[in-house]
Coordinates of C-alpha atoms in Angstrom, one line a residue:
M22 CA 15.8 -13.7 -6.0
T23 CA 16.7 -15.8 -2.9
T24 CA 17.4 -19.4 -3.8
L25 CA 17.0 -22.6 -1.8
A26 CA 20.8 -22.8 -1.6
D27 CA 20.9 -19.4 0.0
V28 CA 18.5 -20.6 2.7
A29 CA 20.5 -23.8 3.3
D30 CA 23.7 -21.8 3.7
A31 CA 22.1 -19.4 6.2
A32 CA 20.7 -22.3 8.2
H33 CA 24.0 -24.3 8.0
V34 CA 22.3 -27.3 6.5
S35 CA 22.4 -29.2 3.2
T36 CA 20.2 -28.1 0.3
A37 CA 18.4 -31.5 0.5
A38 CA 17.5 -30.9 4.2
A39 CA 16.3 -27.3 3.4
S40 CA 14.1 -28.7 0.6
L41 CA 12.6 -31.3 2.9
V42 CA 11.7 -28.7 5.5
L43 CA 10.2 -26.1 3.1
S44 CA 8.3 -28.7 1.1
G45 CA 6.7 -30.1 4.3
K46 CA 8.4 -33.5 4.1
A47 CA 10.8 -33.1 7.1
K48 CA 8.9 -35.1 9.7
G49 CA 11.0 -38.0 10.9
R50 CA 13.8 -37.0 8.6
V51 CA 15.0 -33.6 10.0
S52 CA 15.1 -32.6 13.7
E53 CA 12.6 -30.0 14.8
A54 CA 15.5 -27.7 15.9
T55 CA 17.0 -27.9 12.4
A56 CA 13.6 -27.4 10.8
A57 CA 13.0 -24.3 12.9
R58 CA 16.4 -22.9 11.9
V59 CA 15.6 -23.5 8.2
R60 CA 12.2 -21.8 8.4
A61 CA 13.7 -18.9 10.2
A62 CA 16.3 -18.5 7.6
A63 CA 13.7 -18.6 4.8
E64 CA 11.6 -16.0 6.6
D65 CA 14.6 -13.7 7.1
L66 CA 15.7 -14.0 3.4
G67 CA 12.2 -13.6 2.0
Y68 CA 12.4 -17.0 0.3
V69 CA 9.3 -18.0 -1.7
R70 CA 8.9 -21.7 -2.6
D71 CA 8.0 -22.2 -6.2
A72 CA 4.4 -23.5 -6.4
L73 CA 5.2 -25.0 -9.8
A74 CA 7.5 -27.9 -10.7
G75 CA 11.2 -27.4 -10.1
G76 CA 11.8 -27.6 -13.8
M77 CA 9.8 -24.4 -14.2
R78 CA 12.2 -22.4 -12.1
N79 CA 14.0 -20.6 -15.0
R80 CA 11.0 -20.4 -17.3
R81 CA 8.5 -17.5 -17.8
T82 CA 4.8 -18.1 -17.1
H83 CA 3.7 -15.0 -19.1
T84 CA 1.5 -14.0 -16.2
V85 CA 0.7 -10.6 -14.8
G86 CA 0.0 -10.6 -11.1
V87 CA -2.4 -7.8 -10.0
L88 CA -2.3 -6.9 -6.3
G89 CA -5.1 -4.5 -5.3
E90 CA -5.3 -2.4 -2.2
S91 CA -9.1 -2.4 -1.7
V92 CA -9.4 -1.3 -5.3
L93 CA -11.1 -4.3 -6.8
S94 CA -14.4 -3.4 -5.2
T95 CA -14.4 0.3 -6.3
P96 CA -15.9 1.8 -9.4
Y97 CA -12.4 2.6 -10.7
A98 CA -11.5 -1.0 -10.8
V99 CA -13.7 -1.6 -13.9
A100 CA -11.5 0.5 -16.1
M101 CA -8.3 -0.6 -14.6
I102 CA -9.0 -4.3 -14.8
D103 CA -10.5 -4.0 -18.3
A104 CA -7.3 -2.4 -19.5
I105 CA -5.1 -4.9 -17.8
L106 CA -7.1 -7.9 -19.2
T107 CA -7.3 -6.5 -22.7
A108 CA -3.6 -5.5 -23.0
S109 CA -2.5 -8.9 -21.5
R110 CA -4.8 -10.9 -23.8
E111 CA -3.6 -9.0 -26.9
L112 CA 0.0 -9.8 -25.9
G113 CA -0.7 -13.4 -25.1
W114 CA -0.4 -13.2 -21.3
S115 CA -2.6 -14.3 -18.5
V116 CA -3.7 -12.3 -15.4
L117 CA -3.9 -13.4 -11.8
L118 CA -5.8 -11.1 -9.4
T119 CA -5.7 -10.7 -5.6
D120 CA -6.5 -8.0 -3.1
S121 CA -4.8 -7.2 0.2
G122 CA -7.4 -4.8 1.6
G123 CA -4.5 -2.4 2.1
E124 CA -3.2 -4.2 5.2
P125 CA 0.6 -4.5 5.3
E126 CA 0.8 -8.1 6.4
Q127 CA -1.9 -9.2 3.9
T128 CA 0.0 -7.3 1.2
R129 CA 3.2 -9.1 2.1
R130 CA 1.4 -12.5 2.0
A131 CA -0.2 -11.6 -1.3
V132 CA 3.2 -10.7 -2.9
R133 CA 4.5 -14.1 -1.7
E134 CA 1.5 -15.9 -3.1
L135 CA 1.9 -14.2 -6.5
R136 CA 5.6 -15.0 -6.6
S137 CA 4.9 -18.6 -5.7
R138 CA 2.7 -18.7 -8.7
R139 CA 5.7 -17.5 -10.7
V140 CA 4.1 -14.3 -12.1
D141 CA 6.6 -12.4 -14.3
V142 CA 5.5 -9.0 -13.2
I143 CA 3.3 -7.5 -10.5
V144 CA 1.0 -4.5 -10.8
H145 CA 0.2 -3.0 -7.4
A146 CA -3.1 -1.2 -7.9
A147 CA -4.0 1.5 -5.4
M148 CA -7.5 2.6 -4.6
Y149 CA -6.6 6.3 -4.9
H150 CA -3.6 8.5 -5.7
Q151 CA -1.2 7.6 -2.8
Q152 CA 2.2 6.4 -1.7
V153 CA 2.3 2.6 -1.7
H154 CA 4.5 0.4 0.4
I155 CA 6.3 -2.1 -1.6
P156 CA 7.4 -5.2 0.4
A157 CA 11.2 -6.0 0.1
E158 CA 10.4 -9.4 -1.5
A159 CA 8.5 -7.8 -4.3
A160 CA 10.3 -7.9 -7.7
N161 CA 9.4 -6.7 -11.2
V162 CA 6.7 -4.5 -9.6
A163 CA 5.0 -1.3 -10.7
V164 CA 2.4 0.9 -9.1
L165 CA -0.9 1.8 -10.7
N166 CA -2.7 4.9 -9.5
G167 CA 0.1 5.7 -7.0
F168 CA 3.9 5.8 -6.4
A169 CA 6.2 3.6 -4.4
D170 CA 7.8 4.3 -1.1
R171 CA 11.2 3.3 -2.5
D172 CA 13.3 4.2 -5.5
G173 CA 13.5 2.0 -8.6
V174 CA 9.8 1.3 -9.0
I175 CA 7.8 2.9 -11.8
G176 CA 4.4 4.4 -11.0
V177 CA 1.5 6.1 -12.9
V178 CA -0.9 8.7 -11.5
P179 CA -3.4 11.2 -12.8
D180 CA -2.1 14.7 -13.4
E181 CA -4.2 16.2 -10.6
E182 CA -2.9 19.7 -10.8
T183 CA -3.3 20.2 -14.5
A184 CA -6.8 18.7 -14.4
A185 CA -8.0 20.9 -11.6
R186 CA -6.5 23.9 -13.3
D187 CA -8.4 23.0 -16.5
A188 CA -11.6 22.6 -14.6
V189 CA -11.4 26.1 -13.1
T190 CA -10.1 27.6 -16.3
H191 CA -13.2 26.3 -18.0
L192 CA -15.4 28.2 -15.6
L193 CA -13.2 31.3 -15.9
D194 CA -13.6 31.1 -19.7
L195 CA -17.3 31.2 -19.3
G196 CA -17.0 34.5 -17.4
H197 CA -17.3 33.3 -13.8
R198 CA -15.2 35.2 -11.4
R199 CA -16.7 34.1 -8.0
I200 CA -15.9 30.4 -8.0
G201 CA -16.3 28.2 -4.9
H202 CA -14.5 25.0 -4.2
I203 CA -16.0 22.1 -2.2
T204 CA -13.5 19.6 -1.0
H205 CA -12.9 16.6 1.3
D206 CA -11.7 17.1 4.9
D207 CA -8.9 14.6 4.6
T208 CA -5.2 14.6 3.9
T209 CA -5.0 12.5 0.7
I210 CA -2.6 13.8 -1.9
A211 CA -5.3 14.6 -4.5
I212 CA -7.1 17.0 -2.1
G213 CA -4.1 19.2 -1.7
L214 CA -3.1 19.2 -5.4
R215 CA -6.6 20.0 -6.6
R216 CA -7.0 22.9 -4.1
T217 CA -3.6 24.3 -5.0
A218 CA -4.4 24.2 -8.7
Y219 CA -7.8 25.9 -8.1
E220 CA -6.1 28.8 -6.3
D221 CA -3.3 29.0 -8.9
A222 CA -5.9 29.2 -11.7
L223 CA -7.7 32.1 -10.0
R224 CA -4.4 34.0 -9.4
E225 CA -3.4 33.5 -13.1
A226 CA -6.7 35.1 -14.0
G227 CA -6.0 38.1 -11.7
I228 CA -8.4 36.9 -9.0
T229 CA -7.3 36.8 -5.4
P230 CA -8.6 33.5 -3.9
D231 CA -11.2 33.9 -1.2
P232 CA -10.6 31.3 1.6
S233 CA -14.3 31.6 2.6
L234 CA -15.3 30.1 -0.7
V235 CA -13.5 26.9 0.1
V236 CA -15.6 24.5 2.1
S237 CA -14.5 21.1 3.3
G238 CA -16.6 18.3 4.7
G239 CA -17.3 14.6 4.7
N240 CA -17.0 12.5 1.5
D241 CA -20.5 11.1 1.7
P242 CA -24.0 12.4 0.8
T243 CA -24.6 14.0 4.2
G244 CA -21.2 15.7 4.1
A245 CA -21.6 16.8 0.5
D246 CA -25.0 18.3 1.3
A247 CA -23.8 20.2 4.3
S248 CA -20.8 21.6 2.4
A249 CA -23.0 22.7 -0.5
R250 CA -25.5 24.4 1.9
R251 CA -22.7 26.4 3.5
L252 CA -21.8 27.9 0.1
L253 CA -25.3 28.2 -1.5
E254 CA -27.1 29.8 1.4
R255 CA -24.7 32.7 1.5
A256 CA -26.1 36.1 0.4
D257 CA -23.0 36.4 -1.8
R258 CA -22.9 32.9 -3.1
P259 CA -20.6 32.0 -5.9
T260 CA -21.8 31.7 -9.5
A261 CA -19.9 28.5 -10.0
V262 CA -18.5 25.6 -8.0
F263 CA -15.6 23.3 -8.6
C264 CA -16.1 20.1 -6.6
Y265 CA -13.5 17.6 -5.4
N266 CA -15.4 14.7 -6.9
D267 CA -18.7 13.9 -8.6
G268 CA -20.3 12.7 -5.3
M269 CA -19.9 16.2 -3.9
A270 CA -21.2 17.7 -7.1
A271 CA -24.4 15.6 -6.6
G272 CA -24.7 17.3 -3.2
V273 CA -24.6 20.7 -4.9
Y274 CA -27.4 19.5 -7.2
R275 CA -29.6 18.4 -4.3
V276 CA -29.1 21.6 -2.2
A277 CA -29.5 23.9 -5.3
A278 CA -32.9 22.2 -6.1
A279 CA -34.0 22.7 -2.5
L280 CA -33.1 26.4 -2.6
G281 CA -34.6 27.0 -6.0
I282 CA -31.2 27.6 -7.7
S283 CA -31.1 26.6 -11.4
I284 CA -28.2 24.6 -12.8
P285 CA -26.6 26.0 -15.0
G286 CA -28.8 29.1 -15.3
D287 CA -27.9 30.4 -11.8
L288 CA -25.0 28.2 -10.9
S289 CA -22.4 26.3 -12.9
V290 CA -21.0 23.1 -11.5
V291 CA -17.9 21.0 -12.3
G292 CA -17.1 17.7 -10.8
F293 CA -14.1 15.4 -10.8
D294 CA -13.7 11.6 -11.6
D295 CA -16.5 11.1 -14.3
L296 CA -18.2 8.3 -12.4
R297 CA -20.9 7.5 -15.0
L298 CA -23.4 6.4 -12.4
I299 CA -23.3 9.9 -11.1
S300 CA -22.2 12.2 -13.9
T301 CA -24.6 11.0 -16.6
N302 CA -27.5 10.5 -14.3
L303 CA -27.7 14.0 -12.9
S304 CA -30.0 16.5 -14.7
P305 CA -28.5 18.3 -16.4
Q306 CA -25.6 15.9 -16.9
L307 CA -22.4 16.9 -15.1
T308 CA -19.4 18.6 -16.6
T309 CA -16.4 16.8 -15.0
M310 CA -12.8 15.8 -15.2
R311 CA -12.4 12.2 -16.4
L312 CA -9.7 10.2 -14.5
P313 CA -7.5 8.2 -16.9
H314 CA -7.6 4.8 -15.2
Y315 CA -7.9 2.8 -18.4
Q316 CA -5.1 4.7 -20.1
M317 CA -2.8 4.4 -17.1
A318 CA -3.3 0.7 -16.7
D319 CA -3.0 0.0 -20.4
W320 CA 0.3 2.0 -20.7
L321 CA 1.8 0.4 -17.6
V322 CA 0.9 -3.3 -18.4
R323 CA 2.1 -3.1 -22.0
R324 CA 5.5 -1.7 -21.0
L325 CA 5.9 -4.2 -18.2
I326 CA 5.1 -7.1 -20.5
T327 CA 7.4 -5.9 -23.4
G328 CA 10.1 -4.6 -21.1
D329 CA 9.9 -1.2 -22.7
L330 CA 10.2 0.6 -19.4
P331 CA 11.6 4.2 -19.1
S332 CA 14.9 4.5 -17.2
P333 CA 15.3 5.7 -14.5
A334 CA 12.0 4.4 -13.0
T335 CA 9.9 7.4 -12.1
T336 CA 6.2 8.3 -11.5
H337 CA 4.4 9.3 -14.8
R338 CA 1.5 11.7 -14.8
F339 CA -1.4 11.1 -17.1
H340 CA -3.7 13.8 -18.6
C341 CA -7.3 14.0 -17.5
D342 CA -9.9 15.0 -20.1
L343 CA -12.4 17.7 -19.4
I344 CA -15.9 16.3 -20.3
V345 CA -18.2 19.2 -21.0
R346 CA -21.9 18.5 -20.4
G347 CA -24.9 20.5 -19.4
S348 CA -24.0 21.7 -15.9
T349 CA -21.8 24.7 -17.0
A350 CA -22.9 27.8 -18.9
P351 CA -21.8 31.5 -19.2
A352 CA -22.1 33.5 -16.1
S353 CA -25.3 35.4 -16.0
A354 CA -25.4 39.2 -15.6

């Protein structure tokens, strides 16, 4: 970590002068030109002034800093934050939360703010499975629900491929052979991984994937309904559909009801995420893959706090459970 002495050396001033500038007490005591030089050196070196007393510099605060990327306002945040708070409380630590909105400059400022509060570790929580930029000044940081853009940073993500394969295998085991896939027209990592696994599961069952049974569209109710209609209005419609997420599965329910298609009598549906506001409020309740946000956060925080981190630091994939409910049934003759 950059020290005050490092800044003073870089600016060619005494440590006392650097301290006056960075503590806001330089007026009338240090020239403006010298003060500007000190501030520039601090900026270049990524120096963060300790917000606590100087005597705390070498002590631990037993605090976990959580930096969200637009995640704290999402449904996933409930499980993540619950796990972080529970694990930290059980181990006698406190938690400090902030959110950058995913903007690089805000992320950098948030990291500096957390460091100024002397947090011992930082959990960078991503809104969805993605690569995360870790500012150079971030130390003792790990990524929740993503992976870092540089080496030496541990990350945890859902095992997207195995989960999607399990979803499709569930339908295959029920006798379905014509299985459609509704996905999102975006380039996020999960989209590609889930589609690849869908196709691999079909091939493993001796079925050649039919590209016409893969429909992509907007990740909103209008887009979900449009995608579902493209599949279900076909004369040779599939007997089952694997959906990229539960919201798209809800679109299948709406269109199926409008077309007089029974779920699961005529059509089996599997979602992904297990967002309870959707999955347990559909009728019949939705069979879906449950994202392991609680387990990922719990595992990561406990290891950060105890220092029991695997070496080398890599990205760890967590199993997603198949939650079987009433939307899947054996394929009808």
